[in-house]
Coordinates of C-alpha atoms in Angstrom, one line a residue:
M1 CA 44.6 290.2 43.3
K2 CA 45.4 289.4 46.9
Y3 CA 42.3 291.4 48.1
F4 CA 40.1 289.7 45.6
L5 CA 41.2 286.3 47.0
Y6 CA 40.4 287.5 50.6
F7 CA 37.0 288.7 49.4
A8 CA 36.3 285.4 47.6
F9 CA 37.4 283.4 50.7
A10 CA 35.1 285.5 52.9
V11 CA 32.1 285.0 50.6
V12 CA 32.7 281.2 50.5
L13 CA 33.1 281.1 54.3
F14 CA 29.9 283.1 54.7
Y15 CA 27.8 280.8 52.5
A16 CA 29.4 277.7 54.1
L17 CA 28.5 278.9 57.6
R18 CA 25.1 279.9 56.4
W19 CA 24.6 276.4 55.0
L20 CA 25.9 274.8 58.1
V21 CA 23.7 276.9 60.4
G22 CA 20.8 276.2 58.2
R23 CA 21.4 272.4 58.4
C24 CA 21.7 272.6 62.2
L25 CA 18.5 274.6 62.5
L26 CA 16.7 272.2 60.1
S27 CA 17.9 269.2 62.0
G28 CA 16.9 270.7 65.4
Y29 CA 13.5 271.6 64.0
W30 CA 12.8 268.1 62.7
Q31 CA 14.3 266.5 65.9
K32 CA 11.8 268.5 68.0
R33 CA 8.8 267.6 65.7
L34 CA 9.7 263.9 65.4
Y35 CA 10.3 263.6 69.2
S36 CA 7.0 265.2 69.9
C37 CA 5.2 262.9 67.5
L38 CA 6.8 259.8 69.1
M39 CA 5.9 261.0 72.6
C40 CA 2.3 261.5 71.4
R41 CA 2.2 257.9 70.2
Q42 CA 3.0 256.7 73.7
S43 CA 0.5 259.0 75.4
D44 CA -2.0 256.2 75.8
H45 CA 0.4 254.5 78.2
S46 CA 1.1 255.4 81.8
G47 CA 4.2 254.9 83.8
E48 CA 7.4 254.0 81.9
K49 CA 8.0 255.2 78.4
F50 CA 10.8 254.8 75.8
F51 CA 12.8 258.1 75.5
A52 CA 16.2 257.8 73.7
R53 CA 16.3 261.5 72.9
P54 CA 19.9 261.7 71.5
A55 CA 19.3 258.7 69.4
V56 CA 16.3 260.4 67.8
G57 CA 18.5 263.5 67.2
R58 CA 21.1 261.4 65.4
L59 CA 18.3 259.6 63.4
C60 CA 17.0 263.0 62.1
A61 CA 20.5 264.2 61.2
S62 CA 21.2 261.0 59.3
V63 CA 17.9 260.9 57.5
L64 CA 18.2 264.6 56.4
K65 CA 21.5 263.7 54.6
K66 CA 19.6 261.2 52.4
R67 CA 17.6 262.1 49.3
G68 CA 14.0 262.5 50.2
G69 CA 14.8 262.5 53.9
E70 CA 12.9 265.7 54.8
E71 CA 9.8 264.6 52.9
A72 CA 9.9 261.2 54.7
L73 CA 10.1 262.9 58.1
Q74 CA 7.2 265.2 57.1
Q75 CA 5.0 262.2 56.1
F76 CA 6.0 260.3 59.3
V77 CA 4.8 263.1 61.6
C78 CA 1.6 263.3 59.6
G79 CA 0.9 259.6 60.4
R80 CA 2.3 258.0 57.2
D81 CA 5.2 255.8 58.3
D82 CA 6.1 253.9 55.1
S83 CA 8.5 256.4 53.5
L84 CA 10.7 256.9 56.5
L85 CA 10.8 253.1 57.3
A86 CA 11.6 252.4 53.6
L87 CA 14.4 255.0 53.6
L88 CA 16.0 253.5 56.8
K89 CA 15.7 250.0 55.4
K90 CA 17.2 251.0 52.0
N91 CA 20.2 252.6 53.7
K92 CA 20.7 249.7 56.1
M93 CA 20.2 251.9 59.2
K94 CA 19.2 249.0 61.4
K95 CA 19.8 250.6 64.8
E96 CA 17.7 253.6 63.8
Q97 CA 14.9 251.3 62.5
A98 CA 14.8 249.5 65.8
I99 CA 14.8 252.6 67.9
L100 CA 12.0 254.2 65.9
Q101 CA 10.0 251.0 66.3
A102 CA 10.7 250.9 70.0
F103 CA 8.5 254.0 70.6
S104 CA 5.3 252.3 69.4
A105 CA 6.1 248.6 69.7
P106 CA 8.8 247.9 72.3
E107 CA 8.6 244.1 72.2
Q108 CA 8.9 244.0 68.4
A109 CA 12.1 246.2 68.6
L110 CA 13.9 243.9 71.1
R111 CA 15.2 241.3 68.6
P112 CA 16.5 243.7 65.9
L113 CA 18.2 245.9 68.4
A114 CA 19.7 242.9 70.2
S115 CA 20.9 241.6 66.9
Y116 CA 22.5 245.0 66.1
L117 CA 24.2 245.2 69.5
K118 CA 25.6 241.7 69.1
K119 CA 27.4 242.8 65.9
N120 CA 28.3 246.2 67.4
P121 CA 29.1 245.5 71.1
E122 CA 31.0 248.8 71.5
D123 CA 27.9 250.9 70.8
T124 CA 27.0 252.1 74.3
E125 CA 24.0 254.0 73.1
A126 CA 22.4 250.9 71.6
A127 CA 23.2 249.0 74.8
V128 CA 21.5 251.4 77.1
C129 CA 18.5 251.7 74.8
L130 CA 18.2 247.9 74.7
A131 CA 18.4 247.7 78.5
E132 CA 15.6 250.3 78.7
L133 CA 13.5 248.2 76.3
Y134 CA 14.0 245.1 78.4
F135 CA 12.8 247.1 81.5
L136 CA 9.7 248.3 79.6
C137 CA 8.9 244.7 78.5
A138 CA 9.0 243.3 82.0
R139 CA 12.4 241.6 81.3
K140 CA 14.3 243.5 83.9
Q141 CA 16.9 240.8 84.5
D142 CA 17.9 240.8 80.9
G143 CA 18.3 244.6 81.1
M144 CA 20.4 244.4 84.2
E145 CA 22.8 241.9 82.5
I146 CA 23.4 244.6 79.9
L147 CA 23.9 247.4 82.4
E148 CA 26.3 245.3 84.5
K149 CA 28.6 245.0 81.4
L150 CA 28.7 248.7 80.8
P151 CA 31.4 251.0 82.3
K152 CA 30.6 252.5 85.6
K153 CA 30.7 255.9 84.0
I154 CA 29.5 256.5 80.4
S155 CA 30.9 259.5 78.5
N156 CA 27.5 260.5 77.2
R157 CA 25.7 262.4 80.1
Y158 CA 22.2 261.6 78.8
F159 CA 22.8 257.8 78.7
Q160 CA 24.6 257.9 82.0
A161 CA 21.5 259.5 83.5
L162 CA 19.3 256.9 81.8
K163 CA 21.5 254.1 83.2
N164 CA 21.1 255.6 86.7
Y165 CA 17.3 255.8 86.2
L166 CA 17.1 252.1 85.3
L167 CA 19.4 251.2 88.2
A168 CA 17.0 253.2 90.5
Q169 CA 14.1 251.2 89.2
D170 CA 15.9 247.9 89.9
A171 CA 16.8 249.0 93.4
V172 CA 13.1 249.8 94.1
S173 CA 12.1 246.3 92.9
W174 CA 14.1 244.6 95.7
G175 CA 13.5 247.2 98.4
G176 CA 16.9 249.0 98.3
M177 CA 15.5 252.4 98.9
K178 CA 18.8 254.0 99.8
E179 CA 20.4 252.8 96.6
A180 CA 17.3 253.8 94.6
S181 CA 17.4 257.3 96.1
E182 CA 21.1 257.8 95.1
Y183 CA 20.6 256.5 91.6
G184 CA 17.4 258.5 91.2
S185 CA 19.0 261.7 92.3
A186 CA 21.8 261.2 89.9
A187 CA 19.3 260.6 87.1
V188 CA 17.3 263.8 87.8
A189 CA 20.5 265.8 87.8
G190 CA 21.8 264.2 84.6
F191 CA 18.6 264.8 82.7
E192 CA 18.4 268.4 83.9
K193 CA 22.0 269.0 82.7
T194 CA 21.2 267.5 79.3
R195 CA 18.0 269.5 79.0
A196 CA 15.7 266.5 78.8
P197 CA 12.5 267.8 80.6
D198 CA 10.3 264.7 79.9
E199 CA 12.9 262.4 81.3
Q200 CA 13.7 264.7 84.3
A201 CA 10.0 264.8 85.2
R202 CA 9.7 261.0 84.9
A203 CA 12.7 260.6 87.2
Q204 CA 11.2 263.0 89.7
L205 CA 8.0 260.9 89.7
L206 CA 10.1 257.9 90.5
M207 CA 11.8 259.8 93.3
G208 CA 8.4 260.8 94.6
T209 CA 7.5 257.1 94.7
I210 CA 10.8 256.1 96.4
Y211 CA 10.2 258.7 99.2
R212 CA 6.5 257.8 99.5
V213 CA 7.4 254.1 100.0
S214 CA 10.0 255.2 102.5
A215 CA 7.3 257.2 104.3
I216 CA 9.1 260.5 103.8
A217 CA 6.0 262.3 102.8
D218 CA 7.2 265.9 102.6
V219 CA 10.1 265.1 100.2
S220 CA 7.8 262.9 98.2
E221 CA 5.3 265.7 97.7
F222 CA 8.1 268.1 96.8
M223 CA 9.3 265.7 94.1
L224 CA 5.8 265.1 92.7
R225 CA 5.0 268.8 92.5
A226 CA 8.3 269.5 90.8
A227 CA 7.4 266.9 88.2
H228 CA 3.9 268.3 87.7
K229 CA 5.4 271.8 87.3
I230 CA 7.7 270.5 84.5
Y231 CA 4.9 268.7 82.7
A232 CA 2.7 271.9 82.9
K233 CA 5.5 274.0 81.5
I234 CA 6.2 271.7 78.5
G235 CA 2.4 271.2 77.9
S236 CA 2.2 267.4 78.6
P237 CA -1.4 266.5 79.7
A238 CA -0.3 262.8 80.0
G239 CA 2.5 263.8 82.4
M240 CA 0.2 266.1 84.4
A241 CA -2.3 263.2 84.8
D242 CA 0.4 260.8 86.0
S243 CA 1.7 263.4 88.5
F244 CA -1.9 264.0 89.8
G245 CA -2.3 260.2 90.1
N246 CA 0.9 259.9 92.1
L247 CA -0.1 262.8 94.4
G248 CA -3.4 261.1 95.0
M249 CA -1.5 257.9 96.1
L250 CA 0.6 260.0 98.5
M251 CA -2.5 261.6 100.0
V252 CA -4.0 258.1 100.5
M253 CA -0.8 257.1 102.4
Q254 CA -1.3 260.2 104.7
K255 CA -5.0 259.4 105.1
R256 CA -5.9 262.7 103.5
F257 CA -8.7 261.0 101.6
A258 CA -10.6 264.1 100.4
E259 CA -7.4 265.5 98.8
A260 CA -6.7 262.1 97.3
E261 CA -10.1 261.9 95.7
N262 CA -9.6 265.4 94.2
Y263 CA -6.3 264.4 92.6
F264 CA -7.7 261.2 91.3
M265 CA -10.6 263.0 89.7
Q266 CA -8.3 265.5 88.0
A267 CA -6.1 262.6 86.7
L268 CA -9.2 260.7 85.5
D269 CA -10.6 263.8 83.8
I270 CA -7.4 264.3 81.8
N271 CA -7.1 260.7 80.9
I272 CA -10.6 260.5 79.6
K273 CA -10.2 263.6 77.5
Q274 CA -6.9 262.4 76.1
G275 CA -8.3 258.9 75.4
R276 CA -5.7 257.3 77.6
K277 CA -7.6 254.0 78.4
I278 CA -4.9 252.2 80.4
P279 CA -4.1 255.2 82.7
E280 CA -7.9 255.7 83.1
A281 CA -8.2 252.2 84.4
E282 CA -5.2 252.6 86.7
I283 CA -6.7 255.6 88.3
I284 CA -10.0 253.8 88.7
N285 CA -8.1 251.1 90.5
Q286 CA -6.6 253.7 92.8
M287 CA -10.1 255.0 93.5
A288 CA -11.2 251.5 94.3
L289 CA -8.4 251.2 96.8
L290 CA -9.4 254.5 98.3
A291 CA -13.0 253.3 98.7
L292 CA -11.7 250.2 100.5
L293 CA -9.7 252.3 102.9
E294 CA -12.7 254.4 103.6
D295 CA -14.5 251.1 104.6
N296 CA -16.8 251.0 101.5
P297 CA -16.1 247.6 100.0
V298 CA -19.2 247.7 97.8
A299 CA -18.0 250.9 96.1
A300 CA -14.5 249.4 95.9
M301 CA -15.9 246.3 94.2
Q302 CA -17.8 248.4 91.6
K303 CA -14.7 250.4 90.8
V304 CA -12.3 247.5 90.6
R305 CA -14.6 245.6 88.2
Q306 CA -14.8 248.7 86.0
A307 CA -11.0 248.9 85.9
Q308 CA -10.6 245.2 85.4
K309 CA -12.9 245.2 82.4
I310 CA -10.7 247.9 80.6
H311 CA -7.4 246.1 81.4
R312 CA -8.8 242.8 80.1
R313 CA -10.0 244.4 76.9
L314 CA -6.6 246.0 76.3
N315 CA -4.7 242.8 77.4
N316 CA -2.9 244.8 80.0
R317 CA -1.8 242.0 82.3
Q318 CA -0.1 244.2 84.8
G319 CA -3.1 246.4 85.3
E320 CA -5.4 243.3 85.6
A321 CA -3.1 241.8 88.2
F322 CA -3.4 245.0 90.3
S323 CA -7.2 244.9 89.9
L324 CA -7.1 241.3 91.2
D325 CA -5.0 242.4 94.2
I326 CA -7.5 245.0 95.2
L327 CA -10.3 242.5 94.7
C328 CA -8.5 240.1 97.1
H329 CA -8.6 242.7 99.8
V330 CA -12.3 243.4 99.2
F331 CA -13.0 239.6 99.7
L332 CA -10.8 239.6 102.8
R333 CA -12.7 242.5 104.2
Q334 CA -16.0 240.7 103.5
K335 CA -14.6 237.4 104.9
Q336 CA -15.5 235.6 101.6
Y337 CA -12.6 233.2 101.9
D338 CA -13.5 230.8 99.1
K339 CA -13.6 233.7 96.6
L340 CA -10.4 235.1 98.1
K341 CA -8.6 231.8 97.5
K342 CA -9.6 231.6 93.9
T343 CA -8.7 235.3 93.2
T344 CA -5.3 235.1 94.9
M345 CA -4.4 232.1 92.8
R346 CA -5.3 234.0 89.6
A347 CA -3.3 237.0 90.8
E348 CA -0.3 234.9 91.8
K349 CA -0.2 233.3 88.4
L350 CA -0.3 236.7 86.6
H351 CA 2.4 238.1 88.9
A352 CA 4.6 235.1 88.2
G353 CA 4.1 235.6 84.5
L354 CA 5.2 239.2 84.9
N355 CA 8.3 238.2 86.9
D356 CA 6.9 240.4 89.8
N357 CA 8.2 238.5 92.8
I358 CA 7.0 241.1 95.4
S359 CA 3.4 241.0 94.2
R360 CA 3.5 237.3 93.8
L361 CA 4.6 236.8 97.4
D362 CA 1.9 239.2 98.5
S363 CA -0.7 237.1 96.7
L364 CA 0.6 233.9 98.3
Y365 CA 0.5 235.6 101.7
L366 CA -3.2 236.5 101.2
L367 CA -3.8 232.9 100.1
A368 CA -2.2 231.7 103.3
T369 CA -4.3 234.1 105.3
A370 CA -7.5 232.8 103.6
F371 CA -6.5 229.2 104.5
F372 CA -5.8 230.2 108.1
E373 CA -9.0 232.2 108.6
D374 CA -10.9 229.3 107.0
G375 CA -9.5 226.9 109.6
N376 CA -7.1 225.0 107.2
A377 CA -3.9 225.3 109.2
A378 CA -2.1 222.7 107.1
E379 CA -2.5 224.5 103.8
A380 CA -1.7 227.8 105.5
E381 CA 1.6 226.4 106.8
K382 CA 2.4 224.9 103.4
T383 CA 1.8 228.2 101.6
L384 CA 3.8 230.2 104.2
R385 CA 6.8 227.7 103.9
Q386 CA 6.7 228.3 100.1
I387 CA 6.8 232.1 100.7
I388 CA 9.8 231.8 103.0
A389 CA 11.6 229.5 100.5
V390 CA 11.0 231.8 97.5
A391 CA 11.9 234.9 99.5
A392 CA 15.2 233.3 100.7
D393 CA 16.2 232.6 97.0
N394 CA 15.3 236.0 95.6
R395 CA 16.2 239.5 96.4
A396 CA 12.6 240.7 96.9
G397 CA 11.1 243.6 98.8
F398 CA 8.4 241.4 100.4
H399 CA 8.1 241.9 104.1
L400 CA 9.1 238.3 105.2
A401 CA 8.3 239.1 108.8
N402 CA 4.6 238.9 107.8
A403 CA 5.0 235.2 106.8
Y404 CA 6.9 234.4 110.1
S405 CA 4.2 236.1 112.1
L406 CA 1.3 234.3 110.5
L407 CA 3.2 231.0 110.8
G408 CA 3.6 231.8 114.5
L409 CA -0.2 232.1 114.7
V410 CA -0.6 228.7 113.0
Y411 CA 1.6 227.1 115.7
L412 CA -0.1 229.1 118.4
Q413 CA -3.4 227.7 117.2
K414 CA -1.9 224.2 117.3
G415 CA -0.7 224.7 120.9
E416 CA 3.0 224.5 120.1
L417 CA 3.9 227.5 122.1
R418 CA 7.7 227.3 122.0
R419 CA 7.8 227.1 118.2
A420 CA 5.2 229.9 118.0
K421 CA 7.4 232.1 120.2
G422 CA 10.5 231.4 118.1
L423 CA 8.6 232.4 114.9
F424 CA 7.3 235.6 116.5
S425 CA 10.8 236.4 117.6
Q426 CA 12.1 235.9 114.1
A427 CA 9.4 238.2 112.8
L428 CA 10.2 240.8 115.5
Q429 CA 13.9 240.9 114.5
L430 CA 12.9 241.6 110.9
E431 CA 10.4 244.3 111.9
Q432 CA 12.9 246.1 114.1
K433 CA 15.5 245.9 111.3
N434 CA 13.1 247.6 108.9
D435 CA 11.7 250.0 111.5
R436 CA 8.1 248.7 111.1
L437 CA 7.0 249.5 114.6
N438 CA 3.3 248.9 114.2
A439 CA 4.0 245.3 113.0
A440 CA 6.6 245.0 115.8
A441 CA 3.9 246.0 118.3
A442 CA 1.7 243.1 117.0
D443 CA 4.6 240.6 117.4
Y444 CA 5.2 241.8 121.0
A445 CA 1.5 241.3 121.7
N446 CA 1.6 237.8 120.3
I447 CA 4.6 236.9 122.4
A448 CA 2.8 238.4 125.5
L449 CA -0.1 236.1 124.7
I450 CA 2.2 233.0 124.6
E451 CA 3.8 234.1 128.0
A452 CA 0.3 234.4 129.5
R453 CA -0.6 230.9 128.3
R454 CA 2.6 229.6 129.9
G455 CA 1.7 231.3 133.2
Q456 CA 4.4 233.9 132.9
K457 CA 2.2 236.9 133.6
E458 CA 5.1 239.3 134.4
L459 CA 6.8 238.5 131.1
A460 CA 3.4 238.9 129.4
R461 CA 3.0 242.4 131.0
K462 CA 6.5 243.5 129.9
N463 CA 5.9 242.5 126.3
L464 CA 2.5 244.2 126.3
Q465 CA 4.1 247.4 127.6
T466 CA 6.7 247.3 124.9
A467 CA 4.0 246.7 122.3
I468 CA 2.1 249.8 123.6
E469 CA 5.3 251.9 123.3
C470 CA 5.8 250.7 119.7
A471 CA 2.2 251.6 118.9
G472 CA 2.8 255.0 120.5
F473 CA 5.9 255.7 118.5
C474 CA 4.1 255.0 115.2
E475 CA 1.1 257.0 116.4
D476 CA -1.3 254.1 115.9
D477 CA -3.9 255.1 118.5
G478 CA -6.4 252.3 117.7
L479 CA -3.8 249.6 118.3
R480 CA -2.5 251.3 121.4
K481 CA -6.0 251.4 123.0
I482 CA -6.6 247.7 122.2
L483 CA -3.2 246.8 123.8
Q484 CA -3.9 249.0 126.9
A485 CA -7.2 247.3 127.4
E486 CA -5.4 243.9 127.2
L487 CA -2.8 245.2 129.7
H488 CA -5.5 246.1 132.3
K489 CA -6.4 242.4 132.5
Y490 CA -3.2 241.8 134.4
D491 CA -3.9 244.5 137.0

């Protein structure tokens, strides 16, 4: 009898384990299928995406426990959403409903997820997901308010990595590249440990951008190629296109224009084949910028108009704003100042609506430049004062030295040499603080011009020599030759 009981217990244990393993395998299978489906639905977008991988896993596990759950998942991945949405609604799975909706309609998911979090403030997963949604919907400040309330360390490694990724994005927005690098590195490591390749690759793309902006080209290229390798391994054409686009931008920064064009063409080809209209327009924008840098404003104009048309049709305000930014530089190159003024005003309005302070200030700076070049010093000064006031009240990554330097030129034009020198000195302090030696060279040259007008030729010579040294350090041969020619006038 005793042996029979042992045997019966073994049989029951065997079938229980078999059932448990079967359920785990079934849940893993549907999690993979559902996640792939949700990623595909976002493939038309470029840049940031909504991930929430563990939340999708828990959604699958919960749904499979309900009657008709597997059938509802099957219909969903085949493009018929009603059954799964009805099942979630019937079982009052509000968080799962909101998270599922966030993949295809982030803005529509904000209110229900925020409502859920208000009733369940201890749910860290929902909090990080909502913060991610706010970042996606250009409401970064709302997202940061949520992140600041969270513990410094979250027990769930994945959501800790996601939190670090969002903090890295925030740091980039106000120019804190050191902080951005630290958070970004932690995000990459966290996603790698939790076996989240899509997220890891996206974090590496961000790291590539951080190092590109910081002018550390070799590390940037390493990060971007690492991201491309992951995307190729997991079979993500959208990710491969995005990594090609980022590599193209890096090549532009290094003036490797032929390689840049090759990367852009590869990215464009993938985006067209995949039907990714917004990323297609973004690559065309980058090609327009490349044409402008190659001193071909006509080709740049054609490309940017093409991209702008797509962005407008799809109501992509961020993409349209960037198109307008490039168009502004085309008009500046062609010295069409009236068109430049109108376009910068449109761009500034769009950037303000998107809460993009850096780009907004860049637009205002171009507007001030247009007024200055067109001989309207009063409007140029008014606009520059506005820039300085806004930059002082906001933690933005705009190079404020540019505004001080142009304001110095305004006062130089008015003949107020002392005030002009003071403004150039302010600009110079900021340039040196940020290691922008080519801009510092221009400020030293402007101070030399003032000293020459004041009859202080020896001081003018010293400032020009310092300007030449700065141009030499940053390997700007064109500027160095101009400054040397100016220095010869004092021989």
